[in-house]
Tab-separated table of C-alpha atoms in Angstrom:
chain	number	residue	atom	x	y	z
T	1	MET	CA	-78.918	-127.351	-32.655
T	2	PHE	CA	-77.029	-124.388	-33.932
T	3	LYS	CA	-80.054	-122.220	-33.355
T	4	GLU	CA	-80.112	-123.174	-29.664
T	5	LEU	CA	-76.375	-122.632	-29.497
T	6	PHE	CA	-76.757	-119.206	-31.066
T	7	ASN	CA	-79.491	-118.246	-28.596
T	8	SER	CA	-77.535	-119.402	-25.565
T	9	LEU	CA	-74.394	-117.659	-26.826
T	10	SER	CA	-76.362	-114.434	-27.287
T	11	ILE	CA	-77.723	-114.650	-23.777
T	12	SER	CA	-74.360	-115.382	-22.161
T	13	GLN	CA	-72.761	-112.633	-24.228
T	14	SER	CA	-75.421	-110.160	-23.080
T	15	ILE	CA	-74.747	-111.104	-19.476
T	16	LEU	CA	-70.974	-110.781	-19.920
T	17	SER	CA	-71.241	-107.416	-21.619
T	18	PHE	CA	-73.548	-106.133	-18.894
T	19	ILE	CA	-71.065	-107.289	-16.213
T	20	SER	CA	-68.185	-105.702	-18.101
T	21	ILE	CA	-69.907	-102.341	-18.527
T	22	ALA	CA	-71.050	-102.385	-14.877
T	23	ALA	CA	-67.509	-103.230	-13.685
T	24	THR	CA	-66.065	-100.375	-15.762
T	25	LEU	CA	-68.568	-97.797	-14.501
T	26	VAL	CA	-68.282	-98.931	-10.871
T	27	SER	CA	-64.439	-98.876	-10.982
T	28	PHE	CA	-64.369	-95.451	-12.611
T	29	PHE	CA	-66.886	-93.776	-10.289
T	30	TYR	CA	-65.644	-95.539	-7.144
T	31	THR	CA	-62.117	-94.290	-7.874
T	32	LYS	CA	-63.409	-90.731	-8.276
T	33	LYS	CA	-65.463	-90.986	-5.070
T	34	VAL	CA	-62.525	-92.294	-3.012
T	35	GLN	CA	-60.258	-89.538	-4.404
T	36	GLU	CA	-62.773	-86.832	-3.499
T	37	LYS	CA	-63.272	-88.237	0.003
T	38	HIS	CA	-59.526	-88.364	0.752
T	39	LEU	CA	-59.001	-84.903	-0.752
T	40	LYS	CA	-61.773	-83.451	1.386
T	41	ASN	CA	-60.210	-84.993	4.516
T	42	ALA	CA	-56.754	-83.701	3.640
T	43	LYS	CA	-57.990	-80.171	2.911
T	44	ARG	CA	-59.859	-79.703	6.198
T	45	LEU	CA	-56.698	-78.524	8.001
T	46	LYS	CA	-54.160	-75.921	6.892
T	47	HIS	CA	-50.564	-77.110	6.726
T	48	GLU	CA	-49.255	-74.123	8.670
T	49	GLU	CA	-51.706	-74.842	11.520
T	50	ILE	CA	-50.592	-78.460	11.695
T	51	LEU	CA	-46.884	-77.640	11.731
T	52	SER	CA	-47.262	-74.916	14.348
T	53	SER	CA	-49.330	-77.168	16.651
T	54	ASP	CA	-46.144	-78.409	18.428
T	55	ASN	CA	-47.779	-81.816	18.626
T	56	ILE	CA	-46.020	-84.807	17.085
T	57	GLU	CA	-49.260	-86.812	16.931
T	58	LYS	CA	-51.065	-84.119	15.005
T	59	VAL	CA	-48.180	-83.658	12.551
T	60	GLY	CA	-47.661	-87.401	12.200
T	61	ASP	CA	-51.368	-88.292	11.944
T	62	TYR	CA	-51.818	-85.866	9.077
T	63	LEU	CA	-48.793	-87.342	7.287
T	64	TYR	CA	-49.664	-91.006	7.884
T	65	GLU	CA	-53.479	-90.895	7.742
T	66	ASP	CA	-54.504	-87.994	5.529
T	67	ILE	CA	-51.572	-87.789	3.122
T	68	GLY	CA	-50.798	-91.493	3.510
T	69	ASN	CA	-54.290	-92.577	2.401
T	70	PHE	CA	-53.794	-91.205	-1.100
T	71	ARG	CA	-52.955	-93.888	-3.625
T	72	ILE	CA	-49.952	-93.471	-5.907
T	73	SER	CA	-52.367	-93.695	-8.853
T	74	ASP	CA	-54.386	-90.763	-7.432
T	75	TYR	CA	-51.178	-88.782	-6.877
T	76	THR	CA	-50.185	-89.404	-10.513
T	77	SER	CA	-53.531	-88.696	-12.165
T	78	ASN	CA	-54.880	-85.827	-10.044
T	79	ARG	CA	-52.955	-82.515	-10.080
T	80	GLU	CA	-54.723	-81.166	-7.000
T	81	ILE	CA	-53.726	-84.196	-4.940
T	82	GLN	CA	-50.164	-84.006	-6.264
T	83	SER	CA	-49.920	-80.337	-5.359
T	84	LEU	CA	-51.314	-80.920	-1.844
T	85	VAL	CA	-49.002	-83.853	-1.112
T	86	ASP	CA	-45.891	-82.116	-2.504
T	87	SER	CA	-46.718	-78.947	-0.569
T	88	TYR	CA	-47.023	-80.753	2.776
T	89	LEU	CA	-43.946	-82.914	2.244
T	90	THR	CA	-41.843	-79.872	1.297
T	91	LYS	CA	-43.068	-77.856	4.292
T	92	LEU	CA	-42.553	-80.813	6.634
T	93	GLU	CA	-39.043	-81.399	5.279
T	94	THR	CA	-38.165	-77.737	5.909
T	95	PHE	CA	-39.745	-77.891	9.370
T	96	LEU	CA	-37.796	-81.009	10.354
T	97	ASP	CA	-34.455	-79.829	8.954
T	98	LYS	CA	-34.757	-76.133	9.782
T	99	ASP	CA	-31.376	-74.400	9.882
T	100	GLU	CA	-28.782	-76.932	10.910
T	101	LEU	CA	-26.841	-75.407	13.762
T	102	ASN	CA	-24.231	-77.247	15.787
T	103	VAL	CA	-23.150	-75.263	18.794
T	104	GLU	CA	-21.475	-76.810	21.824
T	105	LYS	CA	-22.665	-76.006	25.325
T	106	GLN	CA	-20.543	-73.543	27.315
T	107	GLU	CA	-20.431	-75.724	30.467
T	108	ASN	CA	-18.431	-78.953	30.311
T	109	SER	CA	-20.503	-81.145	32.586
T	110	ILE	CA	-24.121	-82.007	32.175
T	111	SER	CA	-26.754	-80.612	34.580
T	112	LYS	CA	-24.488	-78.286	36.541
T	113	GLY	CA	-27.424	-76.503	38.163
T	114	LEU	CA	-29.087	-76.009	34.813
T	115	LYS	CA	-32.515	-76.902	36.089
T	116	VAL	CA	-35.816	-75.133	35.653
T	117	ASP	CA	-37.119	-74.703	39.183
T	118	LYS	CA	-39.286	-71.636	38.674
T	119	ASP	CA	-41.103	-69.825	35.879
T	120	MET	CA	-38.562	-68.083	33.715
T	121	THR	CA	-38.582	-64.532	32.431
T	122	PHE	CA	-38.589	-65.215	28.721
T	123	ILE	CA	-39.701	-68.863	28.435
T	124	GLN	CA	-42.867	-68.126	30.367
T	125	ASP	CA	-44.562	-71.517	30.409
T	126	SER	CA	-41.343	-73.264	31.437
T	127	GLN	CA	-42.881	-75.088	34.452
T	128	LYS	CA	-45.546	-76.574	32.227
T	129	LEU	CA	-42.874	-77.578	29.709
T	130	VAL	CA	-40.920	-79.405	32.418
T	131	LYS	CA	-44.103	-81.227	33.494
T	132	ASP	CA	-44.661	-82.276	29.890
T	133	LEU	CA	-41.068	-83.524	29.726
T	134	LEU	CA	-41.792	-85.760	32.714
T	135	SER	CA	-44.770	-87.171	30.782
T	136	GLY	CA	-42.444	-88.017	27.884
T	137	GLU	CA	-43.635	-85.258	25.542
T	138	ASN	CA	-40.055	-84.320	24.559
T	139	TRP	CA	-40.844	-83.710	20.908
T	140	ASN	CA	-43.777	-81.435	21.675
T	141	VAL	CA	-41.826	-79.477	24.302
T	142	LEU	CA	-38.770	-78.894	22.136
T	143	ALA	CA	-40.842	-78.020	19.033
T	144	HIS	CA	-42.644	-75.431	21.177
T	145	LEU	CA	-39.330	-74.146	22.616
T	146	ARG	CA	-37.872	-73.699	19.134
T	147	ARG	CA	-40.914	-71.741	18.001
T	148	THR	CA	-40.732	-69.569	21.141
T	149	ILE	CA	-37.021	-68.812	20.530
T	150	GLU	CA	-37.804	-67.973	16.894
T	151	PHE	CA	-40.545	-65.577	17.986
T	152	LEU	CA	-38.309	-63.891	20.600
T	153	LEU	CA	-35.403	-63.496	18.125
T	154	LYS	CA	-37.755	-61.943	15.551
T	155	GLU	CA	-38.815	-59.425	18.218
T	156	VAL	CA	-35.131	-58.587	18.883
T	157	ALA	CA	-34.536	-58.126	15.127
T	158	GLU	CA	-37.577	-55.817	14.867
T	159	LYS	CA	-36.399	-53.734	17.850
T	160	HIS	CA	-33.065	-53.186	16.078
T	161	ASN	CA	-34.816	-52.450	12.752
T	162	ILE	CA	-33.259	-55.446	11.070
T	163	LYS	CA	-35.306	-56.801	8.203
T	164	LEU	CA	-35.116	-60.578	7.859
T	165	ASP	CA	-36.904	-63.154	5.725
T	166	SER	CA	-39.988	-64.218	7.717
T	167	GLN	CA	-39.476	-67.820	6.582
T	168	LYS	CA	-36.106	-68.045	8.321
T	169	GLY	CA	-35.846	-70.400	11.265
T	170	ALA	CA	-34.374	-69.815	14.691
T	171	GLY	CA	-30.850	-70.899	13.626
T	172	SER	CA	-30.670	-68.470	10.687
T	173	LEU	CA	-32.065	-65.647	12.836
T	174	LEU	CA	-29.477	-66.321	15.522
T	175	ARG	CA	-26.609	-66.346	12.991
T	176	ALA	CA	-27.876	-63.122	11.402
T	177	LEU	CA	-28.136	-61.308	14.765
T	178	TYR	CA	-24.698	-62.595	15.825
T	179	SER	CA	-23.098	-61.453	12.574
T	180	LYS	CA	-24.554	-57.951	13.134
T	181	GLU	CA	-23.159	-58.005	16.721
T	182	ILE	CA	-26.609	-57.592	18.240
T	183	ILE	CA	-25.889	-60.614	20.465
T	184	ASN	CA	-22.658	-61.525	22.201
T	185	ASP	CA	-20.748	-64.812	22.293
T	186	SER	CA	-22.314	-66.019	25.505
T	187	ALA	CA	-25.904	-65.507	24.313
T	188	TYR	CA	-24.998	-67.034	20.936
T	189	ARG	CA	-23.585	-70.171	22.581
T	190	ASP	CA	-26.533	-70.600	24.952
T	191	LEU	CA	-29.224	-70.046	22.325
T	192	GLY	CA	-27.281	-71.941	19.672
T	193	TYR	CA	-27.025	-74.991	21.899
T	194	ALA	CA	-30.724	-74.780	22.809
T	195	ILE	CA	-31.689	-74.515	19.123
T	196	SER	CA	-29.476	-77.463	18.125
T	197	ILE	CA	-31.104	-79.637	20.795
T	198	CYS	CA	-34.548	-78.550	19.557
T	199	ASN	CA	-33.609	-79.278	15.921
T	200	LYS	CA	-32.316	-82.743	16.792
T	201	ALA	CA	-35.494	-83.554	18.729
T	202	VAL	CA	-37.807	-82.311	15.991
T	203	HIS	CA	-35.842	-84.298	13.406
T	204	GLY	CA	-36.634	-87.423	15.435
T	205	GLU	CA	-33.488	-88.077	17.439
T	206	ASN	CA	-33.801	-89.236	21.029
T	207	ILE	CA	-33.161	-86.430	23.468
T	208	LYS	CA	-33.028	-87.088	27.203
T	209	SER	CA	-35.310	-85.085	29.474
T	210	GLU	CA	-32.250	-83.627	31.283
T	211	GLN	CA	-30.871	-82.267	27.995
T	212	ALA	CA	-34.300	-80.863	27.110
T	213	GLU	CA	-34.546	-79.131	30.497
T	214	GLU	CA	-31.038	-77.716	29.988
T	215	ALA	CA	-32.127	-76.368	26.609
T	216	ILE	CA	-35.063	-74.526	28.255
T	217	PHE	CA	-32.739	-73.089	30.927
T	218	LEU	CA	-30.068	-72.011	28.420
T	219	ALA	CA	-32.647	-70.505	26.018
T	220	ASN	CA	-33.916	-68.300	28.840
T	221	ARG	CA	-30.381	-67.414	29.962
T	222	GLY	CA	-29.454	-66.474	26.387
T	223	MET	CA	-32.489	-64.211	26.068
T	224	GLU	CA	-31.711	-62.564	29.431
T	225	GLU	CA	-28.196	-61.846	28.161
T	226	ILE	CA	-29.566	-60.214	24.995
T	227	HIS	CA	-32.031	-58.183	27.047
T	228	LYS	CA	-29.238	-56.932	29.373
T	229	SER	CA	-27.011	-55.899	26.475
T	230	THR	CA	-29.973	-54.130	24.788
T	231	ILE	CA	-30.616	-52.056	27.970
T	232	HIS	CA	-26.935	-51.080	28.232
T	233	ASN	CA	-26.887	-50.029	24.601
D	1	MET	CA	-53.344	-106.483	-5.776
D	2	LYS	CA	-54.646	-103.347	-4.138
D	3	ASP	CA	-53.272	-100.023	-5.336
D	4	ILE	CA	-50.222	-98.834	-3.400
D	5	ASN	CA	-50.872	-96.033	-0.907
D	6	ILE	CA	-48.381	-93.423	0.242
D	7	HIS	CA	-48.443	-94.904	3.753
D	8	ASP	CA	-47.412	-98.287	2.268
D	9	LEU	CA	-44.177	-96.516	1.298
D	10	MET	CA	-43.831	-95.272	4.890
D	11	ASP	CA	-44.345	-98.826	6.182
D	12	LEU	CA	-41.592	-99.978	3.825
D	13	ILE	CA	-39.258	-97.353	5.249
D	14	LEU	CA	-40.174	-98.269	8.845
D	15	ALA	CA	-39.537	-101.952	8.148
D	16	ASP	CA	-35.948	-101.052	7.189
D	17	VAL	CA	-36.155	-103.173	4.082
D	18	PRO	CA	-32.868	-103.273	2.140
D	19	ASP	CA	-33.004	-102.286	-1.565
D	20	SER	CA	-36.478	-100.752	-1.229
D	21	ASP	CA	-36.296	-99.375	-4.775
D	22	GLU	CA	-35.995	-102.877	-6.184
D	23	LYS	CA	-38.874	-104.072	-3.981
D	24	ILE	CA	-41.057	-101.232	-5.262
D	25	GLN	CA	-40.116	-102.126	-8.827
D	26	LYS	CA	-41.096	-105.744	-8.149
D	27	MET	CA	-44.476	-104.644	-6.735
D	28	PHE	CA	-45.169	-102.658	-9.863
D	29	GLU	CA	-44.140	-105.570	-12.072
D	30	TRP	CA	-46.639	-107.828	-10.272
D	31	HIS	CA	-49.315	-105.155	-10.536
D	32	PHE	CA	-48.615	-104.733	-14.266
D	33	ASP	CA	-48.660	-108.497	-14.906
D	34	ARG	CA	-51.932	-108.937	-13.034
D	35	LEU	CA	-53.742	-106.126	-14.831
D	36	LYS	CA	-52.344	-107.159	-18.204
D	37	THR	CA	-53.419	-110.811	-17.689
D	38	LEU	CA	-56.909	-109.772	-16.604
D	39	SER	CA	-57.218	-107.441	-19.565
D	40	THR	CA	-56.025	-110.163	-21.968
D	41	TRP	CA	-58.582	-112.666	-20.591
D	42	ILE	CA	-61.438	-110.185	-20.946
D	43	LEU	CA	-60.484	-109.120	-24.464
D	44	GLY	CA	-59.911	-112.758	-25.418
D	45	THR	CA	-63.347	-113.749	-24.065
D	46	SER	CA	-64.959	-110.885	-25.919
D	47	ILE	CA	-63.426	-111.822	-29.264
D	48	THR	CA	-64.136	-115.529	-28.735
D	49	THR	CA	-67.824	-114.921	-28.029
D	50	VAL	CA	-68.138	-112.581	-31.014
D	51	VAL	CA	-66.585	-115.176	-33.294
D	52	ALA	CA	-68.685	-118.003	-31.782
D	53	VAL	CA	-71.897	-116.032	-32.230
D	54	PHE	CA	-70.996	-115.152	-35.802
D	55	VAL	CA	-70.111	-118.731	-36.721
D	56	SER	CA	-73.221	-120.171	-35.100
D	57	TYR	CA	-75.371	-117.605	-36.893
D	58	MET	CA	-73.869	-118.543	-40.230
D	59	ARG	CA	-74.737	-122.192	-39.578
D	60	THR	CA	-78.315	-121.693	-38.367
D	61	ASN	CA	-80.036	-120.904	-41.712
D	62	SER	CA	-82.298	-118.748	-39.620
D	63	SER	CA	-84.573	-115.979	-40.685
D	64	MET	CA	-83.396	-113.685	-37.939
D	65	SER	CA	-82.849	-110.130	-38.974
D	66	GLY	CA	-79.369	-108.767	-39.476
D	67	TRP	CA	-80.058	-106.118	-36.816
D	68	TYR	CA	-80.371	-108.749	-34.151
D	69	VAL	CA	-77.017	-110.148	-35.165
D	70	ILE	CA	-75.416	-106.715	-35.230
D	71	ALA	CA	-76.808	-106.031	-31.759
D	72	THR	CA	-75.385	-109.320	-30.525
D	73	LEU	CA	-72.005	-108.525	-32.033
D	74	LEU	CA	-72.034	-105.076	-30.444
D	75	LEU	CA	-72.773	-106.681	-27.118
D	76	GLY	CA	-69.759	-108.852	-27.686
D	77	LEU	CA	-67.648	-105.765	-28.175
D	78	CYS	CA	-69.117	-104.275	-25.001
D	79	THR	CA	-67.765	-107.308	-23.169
D	80	SER	CA	-64.300	-105.969	-23.955
D	81	CYS	CA	-65.176	-102.689	-22.203
D	82	TYR	CA	-63.555	-103.546	-18.858
D	83	GLY	CA	-60.493	-104.967	-20.606
D	84	ILE	CA	-59.987	-101.694	-22.491
D	85	TYR	CA	-60.489	-99.767	-19.232
D	86	LEU	CA	-57.702	-101.823	-17.618
D	87	LEU	CA	-55.388	-101.064	-20.559
D	88	TRP	CA	-56.184	-97.367	-20.101
D	89	VAL	CA	-55.260	-97.657	-16.377
D	90	LEU	CA	-51.997	-99.421	-17.314
D	91	ARG	CA	-50.817	-96.596	-19.546
D	92	LYS	CA	-49.816	-94.484	-16.507
D	93	LEU	CA	-48.011	-97.247	-14.635
D	94	ASN	CA	-44.543	-95.982	-15.622
D	95	LYS	CA	-45.300	-92.556	-14.230
D	96	GLN	CA	-46.734	-94.107	-11.048
D	97	PHE	CA	-43.503	-96.056	-10.585
D	98	ILE	CA	-41.362	-92.926	-10.958
D	99	ASN	CA	-43.613	-91.036	-8.535
D	100	SER	CA	-43.344	-93.905	-6.018
D	101	LEU	CA	-39.566	-93.668	-6.122
D	102	LYS	CA	-39.724	-89.877	-5.758
D	103	LEU	CA	-42.075	-90.044	-2.753
D	104	HIS	CA	-40.051	-92.882	-1.211
D	105	SER	CA	-36.905	-90.770	-1.451
D	106	LYS	CA	-38.598	-87.751	0.192
D	107	LEU	CA	-40.107	-89.878	2.960
D	108	SER	CA	-36.779	-91.646	3.645
D	109	LYS	CA	-35.294	-88.301	4.711
D	110	MET	CA	-38.013	-88.131	7.389
D	111	LYS	CA	-37.427	-91.664	8.635
D	112	LYS	CA	-36.357	-90.677	12.157
D	113	PHE	CA	-39.412	-88.476	12.566
D	114	ILE	CA	-41.758	-91.207	11.263
D	115	VAL	CA	-40.192	-93.729	13.692
D	116	LYS	CA	-40.641	-91.275	16.568
D	117	TYR	CA	-44.254	-90.669	15.580
D	118	GLN	CA	-44.984	-94.423	15.379
D	119	GLU	CA	-43.494	-94.941	18.860
D	120	LYS	CA	-45.714	-92.167	20.179
D	121	ALA	CA	-48.817	-93.369	18.306
D	122	ARG	CA	-48.467	-96.864	19.796
């Protein structure tokens, strides 16, 4: 009887050990495979490209789908994943909270003729931006406007041979140019207000289409003011 | 319980759950208990079968070679393989918990943006 018991115990033990070893190998290699797959997906786009796309869906999809698919265990055990996730979260945090600037509008009432009814001198694709506002793409429009203002202010700084940190956002650039008296009060107020609206929108606050359109108008007016004062100087 | 993903933390933020840190701690406690229980069962089964095989061998008066018995005992130890693997996974659970809190804190600062994105995505 004990001989039969011994034989059956040996057989069941063999089966259990086989299952255990198989489960260990499958878990280990499956984990590695999933990590590699998610890492490959996350590495296919550069972070700078995503953040300069001016498209909330692209920025958000990468955060929620590509970064979001990593498990906490992968983040903890794999340095490459940790570095990638930390890098994107840091860059996104900077992008969303770029240069807090709270400047009040010069006019007291809203929409006092501050409408974009033709293509503007400095914000060249303004008609398209207004169309996008009507389609509800406020985030995309204001992210694009902020980047345009940043680009234009960097050009102004270069023209005046002012060296600034290339990582600085539109708000910091504006403050720097104002402190060096390159731009006057009026331009500072117009651009400052436009930038604060853009920052609020990018951060995720609700901005009405009328306010967004005002921001486009005032950004262009501010740049025209800077251009006039540059010619006179 | 499935492993926690980073977008599970975002869902927690979107759901506006109060005391999220405590909820995350609870999730990790459940995860720890489950893995520890599973590991204990497997190691317990392994030791039980090894002991049962050994005892039954001693009672059989058989002429089986010692090698066969050693092989059977080794197989018994192999049964504990997955249990040991689970214990190895558990060793980093503290660090995973701290990293969850760190990521949750970073993502909370982006809550408004994540809400806006979800509205757009729907």
